[in-house]
Short mmCIF file of C-alpha atoms and ligand atoms in Angstrom, two decimals:
data_model
loop_
_atom_site.label_atom_id
_atom_site.label_comp_id
_atom_site.label_asym_id
_atom_site.label_seq_id
_atom_site.Cartn_x
_atom_site.Cartn_y
_atom_site.Cartn_z
CA MET A 1 -93.77 47.92 56.07
CA MET A 2 -97.55 47.70 55.73
CA ASN A 3 -99.27 47.98 52.37
CA THR A 4 -102.98 48.86 52.04
CA ALA A 5 -105.36 50.15 49.34
CA CYS A 6 -108.38 52.46 49.06
CA ASP A 7 -110.40 54.30 46.42
CA VAL A 8 -109.72 57.88 47.49
CA ALA A 9 -106.78 58.89 49.72
CA ILE A 10 -106.89 62.43 51.10
CA ILE A 11 -103.57 63.87 52.29
CA GLY A 12 -104.22 66.55 54.94
CA GLY A 13 -107.12 66.74 57.39
CA GLY A 14 -107.35 70.56 57.48
CA PRO A 15 -110.77 72.11 56.85
CA VAL A 16 -110.67 71.41 53.10
CA GLY A 17 -109.50 67.76 53.22
CA ALA A 18 -111.90 66.99 56.09
CA SER A 19 -114.83 68.56 54.20
CA LEU A 20 -114.11 66.41 51.15
CA ALA A 21 -114.01 63.24 53.27
CA LEU A 22 -117.41 64.16 54.76
CA ALA A 23 -118.92 65.02 51.37
CA LEU A 24 -117.99 61.47 50.26
CA ARG A 25 -118.97 59.63 53.41
CA ASP A 26 -122.09 58.00 51.95
CA SER A 27 -120.57 57.30 48.53
CA GLY A 28 -119.79 53.63 49.22
CA LEU A 29 -116.16 54.34 48.26
CA ALA A 30 -113.28 53.42 50.56
CA ILE A 31 -111.95 56.78 51.77
CA THR A 32 -108.73 57.21 53.79
CA LEU A 33 -107.78 60.56 55.30
CA LEU A 34 -104.18 61.01 56.47
CA GLU A 35 -103.43 63.91 58.83
CA ALA A 36 -99.88 64.63 60.00
CA ARG A 37 -100.82 66.21 63.35
CA SER A 38 -101.85 64.10 66.30
CA PRO A 39 -104.86 65.58 68.14
CA GLU A 40 -103.00 65.96 71.46
CA GLY A 41 -99.97 67.77 70.00
CA ALA A 42 -101.89 70.08 67.67
CA PRO A 43 -101.38 73.79 68.44
CA VAL A 44 -104.56 75.90 68.45
CA ASP A 45 -104.66 77.87 65.20
CA PRO A 46 -105.48 81.47 66.23
CA ARG A 47 -106.96 82.69 62.93
CA ALA A 48 -110.61 83.59 62.48
CA LEU A 49 -112.30 82.73 59.23
CA ALA A 50 -114.95 84.79 57.47
CA LEU A 51 -117.18 82.26 55.72
CA SER A 52 -119.52 83.19 52.92
CA TYR A 53 -123.20 82.33 52.87
CA GLY A 54 -122.38 79.80 50.11
CA SER A 55 -119.92 78.05 52.45
CA ARG A 56 -122.62 77.81 55.10
CA LEU A 57 -124.83 75.98 52.60
CA VAL A 58 -122.04 73.47 51.85
CA LEU A 59 -121.29 72.94 55.55
CA GLU A 60 -125.01 72.33 56.14
CA ARG A 61 -125.06 69.71 53.40
CA ILE A 62 -122.10 67.85 54.91
CA GLY A 63 -123.81 67.98 58.31
CA VAL A 64 -121.43 70.12 60.36
CA TRP A 65 -122.86 73.64 60.31
CA ASN A 66 -125.09 73.17 63.34
CA GLU A 67 -122.22 71.61 65.29
CA ILE A 68 -119.97 74.68 65.07
CA PRO A 69 -120.13 76.70 68.29
CA GLN A 70 -119.53 80.45 68.46
CA VAL A 71 -120.57 81.70 65.03
CA THR A 72 -121.24 85.43 64.51
CA GLY A 73 -123.29 86.55 61.48
CA ILE A 74 -122.26 89.40 59.16
CA ARG A 75 -125.24 91.43 57.92
CA THR A 76 -123.37 94.50 56.68
CA ILE A 77 -119.96 94.94 55.02
CA HIS A 78 -118.51 98.44 55.07
CA ILE A 79 -115.68 99.08 52.57
CA SER A 80 -113.62 102.29 52.62
CA GLN A 81 -110.14 103.64 51.97
CA LYS A 82 -107.92 105.71 54.23
CA GLN A 83 -107.43 109.41 53.42
CA ALA A 84 -109.82 109.36 50.48
CA LEU A 85 -113.50 109.70 49.80
CA GLY A 86 -115.75 106.95 48.54
CA ARG A 87 -117.15 104.01 50.38
CA ALA A 88 -119.48 101.09 49.68
CA VAL A 89 -121.89 99.33 52.00
CA LEU A 90 -123.23 95.85 51.24
CA GLU A 91 -126.37 94.82 53.17
CA ALA A 92 -127.77 91.29 53.47
CA SER A 93 -131.33 92.70 53.35
CA GLU A 94 -130.70 94.26 49.90
CA LEU A 95 -129.55 90.90 48.60
CA ASN A 96 -132.35 88.78 50.05
CA VAL A 97 -130.10 86.57 52.16
CA PRO A 98 -130.27 86.28 55.96
CA GLU A 99 -126.54 87.00 56.32
CA LEU A 100 -123.71 87.93 53.96
CA GLY A 101 -121.29 85.73 55.85
CA TYR A 102 -120.13 84.43 59.21
CA VAL A 103 -117.10 84.74 61.47
CA LEU A 104 -115.82 81.76 63.39
CA PRO A 105 -112.52 80.56 64.83
CA TYR A 106 -110.54 78.14 62.60
CA HIS A 107 -110.28 75.75 65.59
CA ALA A 108 -114.08 75.69 66.14
CA LEU A 109 -114.62 74.66 62.52
CA HIS A 110 -111.78 72.15 62.81
CA GLY A 111 -113.31 70.64 65.98
CA ALA A 112 -116.75 70.20 64.39
CA LEU A 113 -115.20 68.56 61.32
CA GLN A 114 -113.14 66.20 63.52
CA HIS A 115 -116.22 65.01 65.45
CA ALA A 116 -118.13 64.38 62.25
CA LEU A 117 -115.18 62.47 60.78
CA GLU A 118 -114.82 60.28 63.84
CA ALA A 119 -118.50 59.33 63.48
CA SER A 120 -118.17 58.64 59.72
CA LYS A 121 -117.13 55.51 57.87
CA ALA A 122 -113.96 57.10 56.50
CA THR A 123 -110.66 55.70 57.73
CA TYR A 124 -109.15 58.69 59.53
CA LEU A 125 -105.54 58.41 60.66
CA THR A 126 -104.00 61.21 62.72
CA GLY A 127 -100.24 61.40 63.33
CA ALA A 128 -99.86 60.08 59.76
CA ALA A 129 -97.37 62.26 57.89
CA VAL A 130 -97.12 61.60 54.17
CA THR A 131 -93.54 61.63 52.90
CA GLN A 132 -93.97 60.72 49.24
CA LEU A 133 -96.56 60.61 46.51
CA SER A 134 -95.95 58.95 43.17
CA SER A 135 -98.13 57.84 40.31
CA GLU A 136 -98.35 54.31 38.93
CA THR A 137 -100.24 53.21 35.82
CA ASP A 138 -103.41 52.30 37.72
CA GLY A 139 -103.35 54.81 40.58
CA ALA A 140 -101.29 56.75 43.09
CA ARG A 141 -98.88 55.39 45.67
CA ILE A 142 -98.53 57.18 48.98
CA ALA A 143 -95.77 56.60 51.53
CA PHE A 144 -96.41 57.70 55.13
CA ARG A 145 -95.31 57.04 58.66
CA HIS A 146 -97.87 56.15 61.33
CA ASN A 147 -97.12 55.09 64.91
CA GLY A 148 -93.47 54.73 63.99
CA VAL A 149 -94.25 52.32 61.13
CA GLU A 150 -93.53 53.10 57.48
CA GLN A 151 -96.60 52.31 55.38
CA THR A 152 -97.75 52.57 51.79
CA LEU A 153 -101.24 53.18 50.56
CA ASN A 154 -102.38 52.60 46.97
CA ALA A 155 -105.30 54.77 45.88
CA ARG A 156 -107.17 55.14 42.63
CA LEU A 157 -107.31 58.86 43.34
CA ALA A 158 -104.97 60.81 45.64
CA VAL A 159 -106.16 64.22 46.83
CA VAL A 160 -103.48 66.59 48.09
CA ALA A 161 -105.00 68.95 50.69
CA ASP A 162 -101.87 69.48 52.80
CA GLY A 163 -101.63 73.27 52.44
CA GLY A 164 -98.94 72.96 49.74
CA LYS A 165 -95.71 71.45 51.14
CA LEU A 166 -95.68 67.92 49.72
CA LEU A 167 -95.40 68.82 46.02
CA GLU A 168 -93.54 72.11 46.48
CA SER A 169 -90.18 70.85 45.21
CA SER A 170 -91.40 68.45 42.50
CA HIS A 171 -94.05 70.88 41.11
CA PRO A 172 -92.93 74.37 42.19
CA PRO A 173 -95.83 76.82 42.57
CA GLU A 174 -95.94 80.30 41.04
CA ILE A 175 -95.43 82.70 43.93
CA THR A 176 -96.25 86.40 44.19
CA ASP A 177 -94.79 87.85 47.36
CA TYR A 178 -96.81 90.94 48.32
CA GLY A 179 -94.11 91.93 50.83
CA GLN A 180 -96.86 91.95 53.47
CA SER A 181 -97.76 90.07 56.63
CA ALA A 182 -101.05 90.05 58.53
CA VAL A 183 -101.17 90.71 62.26
CA ILE A 184 -104.27 89.09 63.72
CA ALA A 185 -105.78 89.53 67.20
CA HIS A 186 -109.12 89.85 69.00
CA ILE A 187 -109.93 93.47 69.90
CA THR A 188 -112.67 95.21 71.85
CA CYS A 189 -113.92 98.77 71.39
CA SER A 190 -116.33 101.26 72.98
CA ALA A 191 -118.97 101.35 70.21
CA PRO A 192 -119.08 97.99 68.40
CA ARG A 193 -121.60 97.68 65.55
CA PRO A 194 -122.94 94.14 65.88
CA GLY A 195 -123.08 92.25 62.61
CA THR A 196 -121.00 94.82 60.69
CA ALA A 197 -117.65 93.87 59.13
CA PHE A 198 -115.23 96.58 58.02
CA GLU A 199 -112.66 96.41 55.25
CA ARG A 200 -110.48 99.52 55.07
CA PHE A 201 -107.76 99.94 52.47
CA SER A 202 -104.62 102.00 52.87
CA ALA A 203 -101.27 102.27 51.09
CA GLN A 204 -99.79 100.05 53.84
CA GLY A 205 -102.30 97.30 53.03
CA PRO A 206 -105.87 96.46 54.07
CA VAL A 207 -107.22 96.23 57.60
CA ALA A 208 -110.30 94.12 58.30
CA LEU A 209 -112.47 94.07 61.42
CA LEU A 210 -114.68 90.99 61.54
CA PRO A 211 -117.45 91.09 64.17
CA TYR A 212 -117.00 88.35 66.71
CA ASN A 213 -118.47 87.89 70.22
CA ASP A 214 -117.91 91.05 72.27
CA GLY A 215 -115.63 92.73 69.71
CA TYR A 216 -113.81 92.12 66.44
CA GLU A 217 -111.26 89.79 64.94
CA LEU A 218 -108.63 92.10 63.50
CA VAL A 219 -106.62 91.30 60.35
CA TRP A 220 -104.14 94.15 59.93
CA THR A 221 -101.77 94.02 56.97
CA ALA A 222 -98.37 95.73 56.84
CA ALA A 223 -94.90 95.29 55.32
CA HIS A 224 -93.14 92.25 56.89
CA GLU A 225 -90.77 94.31 59.04
CA LYS A 226 -93.46 96.68 60.29
CA ALA A 227 -95.73 93.74 61.11
CA GLN A 228 -92.96 92.25 63.26
CA GLU A 229 -92.66 95.60 65.08
CA MET A 230 -96.44 95.73 65.59
CA LEU A 231 -96.27 92.44 67.48
CA HIS A 232 -94.09 94.10 70.08
CA TRP A 233 -95.79 97.49 70.53
CA ASP A 234 -97.25 97.81 74.01
CA GLU A 235 -101.04 97.60 74.19
CA ALA A 236 -101.66 101.35 74.44
CA ALA A 237 -99.41 102.09 71.44
CA PHE A 238 -101.04 99.32 69.39
CA LEU A 239 -104.57 100.57 70.12
CA ALA A 240 -103.62 104.20 69.43
CA GLN A 241 -102.01 103.28 66.09
CA LEU A 242 -105.02 101.19 65.14
CA HIS A 243 -107.33 104.10 65.92
CA GLN A 244 -105.18 106.42 63.83
CA HIS A 245 -105.26 103.90 60.96
CA PHE A 246 -108.89 102.86 61.13
CA GLY A 247 -110.69 106.01 62.34
CA ASP A 248 -113.71 106.44 64.64
CA ARG A 249 -116.28 104.04 63.21
CA VAL A 250 -116.36 101.78 66.27
CA GLY A 251 -115.33 104.30 68.92
CA GLU A 252 -112.19 103.88 71.01
CA PHE A 253 -110.25 100.63 70.89
CA LEU A 254 -110.13 99.22 74.43
CA SER A 255 -108.11 95.99 74.42
CA VAL A 256 -106.12 93.69 72.18
CA GLY A 257 -105.62 89.94 72.78
CA THR A 258 -102.69 87.77 71.73
CA ARG A 259 -101.18 88.96 68.45
CA THR A 260 -99.99 86.52 65.77
CA CYS A 261 -98.34 87.22 62.44
CA PHE A 262 -98.82 85.41 59.09
CA PRO A 263 -96.71 86.21 55.99
CA LEU A 264 -98.97 86.74 52.96
CA ARG A 265 -98.42 85.68 49.39
CA LEU A 266 -100.26 84.33 46.42
CA ARG A 267 -99.16 80.77 45.80
CA ARG A 268 -100.59 79.02 42.83
CA ALA A 269 -99.92 75.43 41.78
CA PRO A 270 -99.14 75.25 38.04
CA GLU A 271 -101.67 72.40 37.60
CA ILE A 272 -104.53 71.39 39.88
CA THR A 273 -104.40 67.79 38.64
CA LEU A 274 -101.53 65.35 38.08
CA ALA A 275 -101.78 61.69 37.10
CA HIS A 276 -104.38 60.08 39.45
CA THR A 277 -104.07 63.16 41.68
CA VAL A 278 -106.01 66.35 42.48
CA LEU A 279 -104.73 69.36 44.46
CA LEU A 280 -107.28 71.12 46.66
CA GLY A 281 -107.58 74.20 48.88
CA ASN A 282 -104.34 75.92 49.89
CA ALA A 283 -102.34 73.21 48.09
CA ALA A 284 -103.92 74.41 44.82
CA GLN A 285 -104.02 78.17 45.61
CA THR A 286 -103.08 80.15 48.70
CA LEU A 287 -104.66 83.61 48.56
CA HIS A 288 -104.11 86.89 50.39
CA PRO A 289 -106.85 87.07 53.06
CA VAL A 290 -107.99 90.53 51.89
CA ALA A 291 -111.43 89.41 50.81
CA GLY A 292 -111.65 86.32 53.06
CA GLN A 293 -111.76 84.02 50.03
CA GLY A 294 -109.18 81.28 50.78
CA PHE A 295 -111.16 78.68 52.67
CA ASN A 296 -114.36 79.59 50.85
CA MET A 297 -112.67 78.72 47.57
CA GLY A 298 -111.09 75.58 49.04
CA LEU A 299 -114.50 74.43 50.22
CA ARG A 300 -115.90 74.93 46.71
CA ASP A 301 -112.95 72.87 45.38
CA ALA A 302 -113.86 70.08 47.81
CA TRP A 303 -117.60 70.22 47.11
CA GLU A 304 -117.20 70.21 43.32
CA LEU A 305 -114.61 67.41 43.42
CA ALA A 306 -117.00 65.34 45.54
CA GLN A 307 -119.80 65.93 43.00
CA GLU A 308 -117.47 64.90 40.13
CA ILE A 309 -116.42 61.72 41.99
CA LEU A 310 -120.08 60.83 42.69
CA ARG A 311 -121.01 61.51 39.06
CA CYS A 312 -118.23 59.49 37.39
CA LYS A 313 -118.52 55.79 36.57
CA PRO A 314 -116.70 53.65 39.14
CA GLU A 315 -114.00 52.59 36.64
CA ALA A 316 -113.34 56.26 35.72
CA LEU A 317 -112.25 57.32 39.21
CA GLY A 318 -108.85 59.05 39.00
CA GLU A 319 -108.63 58.56 35.22
CA ALA A 320 -107.68 61.33 32.77
CA ALA A 321 -111.26 62.10 31.65
CA MET A 322 -112.51 62.53 35.21
CA LEU A 323 -109.55 64.78 36.07
CA ALA A 324 -110.17 66.88 32.94
CA ALA A 325 -113.85 67.28 33.87
CA TYR A 326 -112.85 68.48 37.35
CA ARG A 327 -110.32 70.96 35.91
CA ASN A 328 -112.96 72.39 33.61
CA LEU A 329 -115.42 72.69 36.46
CA ARG A 330 -112.99 74.70 38.59
CA ARG A 331 -111.25 76.83 35.93
CA LEU A 332 -113.57 79.84 35.93
CA ASP A 333 -114.10 80.12 39.69
CA ARG A 334 -110.44 79.52 40.53
CA ASN A 335 -109.07 82.03 38.02
CA ALA A 336 -111.71 84.63 38.91
CA GLY A 337 -111.05 84.24 42.65
CA ILE A 338 -107.29 84.58 42.20
CA ARG A 339 -107.69 87.64 39.92
CA PHE A 340 -110.24 89.28 42.23
CA THR A 341 -108.07 88.89 45.34
CA ASP A 342 -104.78 89.76 43.63
CA GLY A 343 -106.41 92.76 41.90
CA LEU A 344 -107.76 94.13 45.19
CA VAL A 345 -104.34 93.90 46.86
CA ARG A 346 -102.56 95.61 43.95
CA LEU A 347 -105.20 98.29 43.38
CA PHE A 348 -105.46 99.37 46.99
CA SER A 349 -101.94 98.79 48.41
CA ASN A 350 -100.36 101.96 47.04
CA ASP A 351 -100.78 105.72 47.31
CA LEU A 352 -100.65 106.82 43.66
CA PRO A 353 -102.97 109.90 43.49
CA LEU A 354 -104.45 108.94 40.15
CA LEU A 355 -105.44 105.53 41.42
CA SER A 356 -106.76 106.99 44.65
CA GLY A 357 -109.31 109.07 42.68
CA GLY A 358 -110.26 106.04 40.60
CA ARG A 359 -110.74 103.90 43.70
CA ALA A 360 -112.95 106.52 45.35
CA ALA A 361 -115.04 106.68 42.18
CA SER A 362 -115.26 102.87 41.99
CA LEU A 363 -116.37 102.57 45.60
CA SER A 364 -119.01 105.31 45.16
CA LEU A 365 -120.20 103.71 41.95
CA LEU A 366 -120.40 100.30 43.61
CA ASP A 367 -122.42 101.90 46.39
CA CYS A 368 -124.94 103.49 44.01
CA LEU A 369 -125.44 100.68 41.52
CA PRO A 370 -127.61 97.88 42.92
CA SER A 371 -126.68 95.54 40.04
CA ALA A 372 -122.92 96.03 40.60
CA LYS A 373 -123.40 95.48 44.32
CA LYS A 374 -125.32 92.29 43.71
CA PHE A 375 -122.60 91.09 41.33
CA VAL A 376 -119.79 91.69 43.85
CA ALA A 377 -121.75 90.28 46.76
CA ARG A 378 -122.76 87.15 44.80
CA ARG A 379 -119.09 86.62 43.82
CA MET A 380 -118.10 86.84 47.47
CA MET A 381 -120.94 84.58 48.62
CA PHE A 382 -120.95 81.90 45.93
CA GLY A 383 -117.83 82.33 43.72
CA ALA A 384 -117.87 82.71 39.95
CA ASN A 385 -119.83 79.46 39.36
CA GLY A 386 -122.59 80.48 41.81
C1 LIG B 1 -104.38 85.48 58.54
C2 LIG B 1 -105.29 84.65 57.69
C3 LIG B 1 -106.65 84.91 57.66
C4 LIG B 1 -107.50 84.16 56.84
N1 LIG B 1 -108.81 84.48 56.80
C5 LIG B 1 -109.63 83.80 55.97
C6 LIG B 1 -111.00 84.13 55.90
O1 LIG B 1 -111.47 85.06 56.56
N2 LIG B 1 -111.82 83.40 55.09
C7 LIG B 1 -111.32 82.37 54.32
O2 LIG B 1 -112.10 81.74 53.58
N3 LIG B 1 -110.02 82.02 54.38
C8 LIG B 1 -109.17 82.71 55.17
N4 LIG B 1 -107.86 82.37 55.24
C9 LIG B 1 -107.40 81.23 54.43
C10 LIG B 1 -107.68 79.89 55.12
O3 LIG B 1 -107.09 79.87 56.39
C11 LIG B 1 -107.13 78.75 54.26
O4 LIG B 1 -107.64 78.89 52.95
C12 LIG B 1 -107.55 77.38 54.79
O5 LIG B 1 -106.98 77.17 56.06
C13 LIG B 1 -107.06 76.30 53.82
O6 LIG B 1 -107.41 75.04 54.31
P1 LIG B 1 -106.64 73.73 53.80
O7 LIG B 1 -107.38 72.60 54.45
O8 LIG B 1 -106.48 73.76 52.33
O9 LIG B 1 -105.15 73.86 54.36
P2 LIG B 1 -104.62 73.92 55.86
O10 LIG B 1 -105.56 74.69 56.74
O11 LIG B 1 -103.20 74.42 55.74
O12 LIG B 1 -104.59 72.40 56.33
C14 LIG B 1 -103.64 71.46 55.82
C15 LIG B 1 -103.63 70.23 56.72
O13 LIG B 1 -102.76 69.26 56.15
C16 LIG B 1 -101.93 68.70 57.18
N5 LIG B 1 -100.69 68.26 56.54
C17 LIG B 1 -99.67 69.04 56.10
N6 LIG B 1 -98.69 68.29 55.56
C18 LIG B 1 -99.10 66.99 55.66
C19 LIG B 1 -98.51 65.73 55.30
N7 LIG B 1 -97.31 65.65 54.69
N8 LIG B 1 -99.19 64.58 55.56
C20 LIG B 1 -100.43 64.63 56.16
N9 LIG B 1 -101.02 65.80 56.54
C21 LIG B 1 -100.36 66.96 56.30
C22 LIG B 1 -101.74 69.85 58.15
O14 LIG B 1 -101.38 69.36 59.45
C23 LIG B 1 -103.11 70.52 58.14
O15 LIG B 1 -104.00 69.95 59.08
C24 LIG B 1 -106.98 83.11 56.04
C25 LIG B 1 -105.61 82.81 56.09
C26 LIG B 1 -104.77 83.59 56.89
C27 LIG B 1 -103.30 83.27 56.90
#
């Protein structure tokens, strides 16, 4: 058994944990990042991420934005609902930003973060699966297995960015099961509108088309059972159903790539800090992807935690006052992001006639009121603290 120590131990080298390690790379602190997957064995994650303009700014500051290949900009977001009037269009030009957001593959972001980490001073261990986290009086104690050897790491601050598994049984999260899964795939069509993303709501759940390369990344939500069926429809049936569901805005759908299904739920840790410990990203809150907020919020968690760590006196790292300051910093944005996403799913995933009229009116109102549009777009770009 090997026993080592560091200032900050980050559990999970997904996009959020990796971003935190990079935000702290010049801090002079000893940072250790433990990632369960080994690079060779890691499956390619098929999801596409819509990043906000605010996330671009953070990724620029941590030095990875220009290293991400294959990014497509979003200049227009078109929001509508099936079988009802009312729509809203958000334009980057009206909001004085070059783009409202960006679409990129999860694995392209992951690759750029990995390269930057390898070049940084952080100790980065892959194939290092954490099995236990406990708190001691002066810090956190982490047990993990690396290269077949059981090891322990003592850290003044442990950051849990593992997506949510490690603390699931000791600190059960609050879970809202929406009864929905998302089917994702790359699609092409006869009349793509470059730079335009579409979000269309229906009683079955939302469907999003995110512009990417020669077509769109599709995120199509449906009840779990239906989503499983959709995976097995032949290509012609899938494209015809999508056309029926989405309408004519991008012409005929021509092809669909590999389809993958993700179950969707809101998962919210009861506390985002524990003794000498902070929970970040999906470990703190896993959101429905309806408004593409999950990673954007996780990145804001990472950025604000890094700022709090840099601000605090060295002896305060991981202590109660520092953890309380971080909780206060994140409260508004986290609660607003969860409410916004959860509210959208509940408001739009039903076919009650009274609500349908209200939704149409809200979309039309949003479209006509520049101040309301700016408010919504700023929330999506920068979060509630922006
Ligand atoms: C279909 C779909 C579409 C989405 N679209 C968007 C979008 O458009 N925009 C957006 O902002 N977000 C989106 N999201 C959400 C986004 O994918 C997540 O918010 C983001 O991946 C969270 O990153 P993370 O680093 O917190 O967790 P993860 O990506 O889950 O990474 C966790 C990491 O921890 C590692 N790990 C796990 N357990 C351990 C352990 N015991 N020890 C060590 N390491 C461990 C894992 O191997 C992994 O690398 C979407 C999600 C889904 C499902």
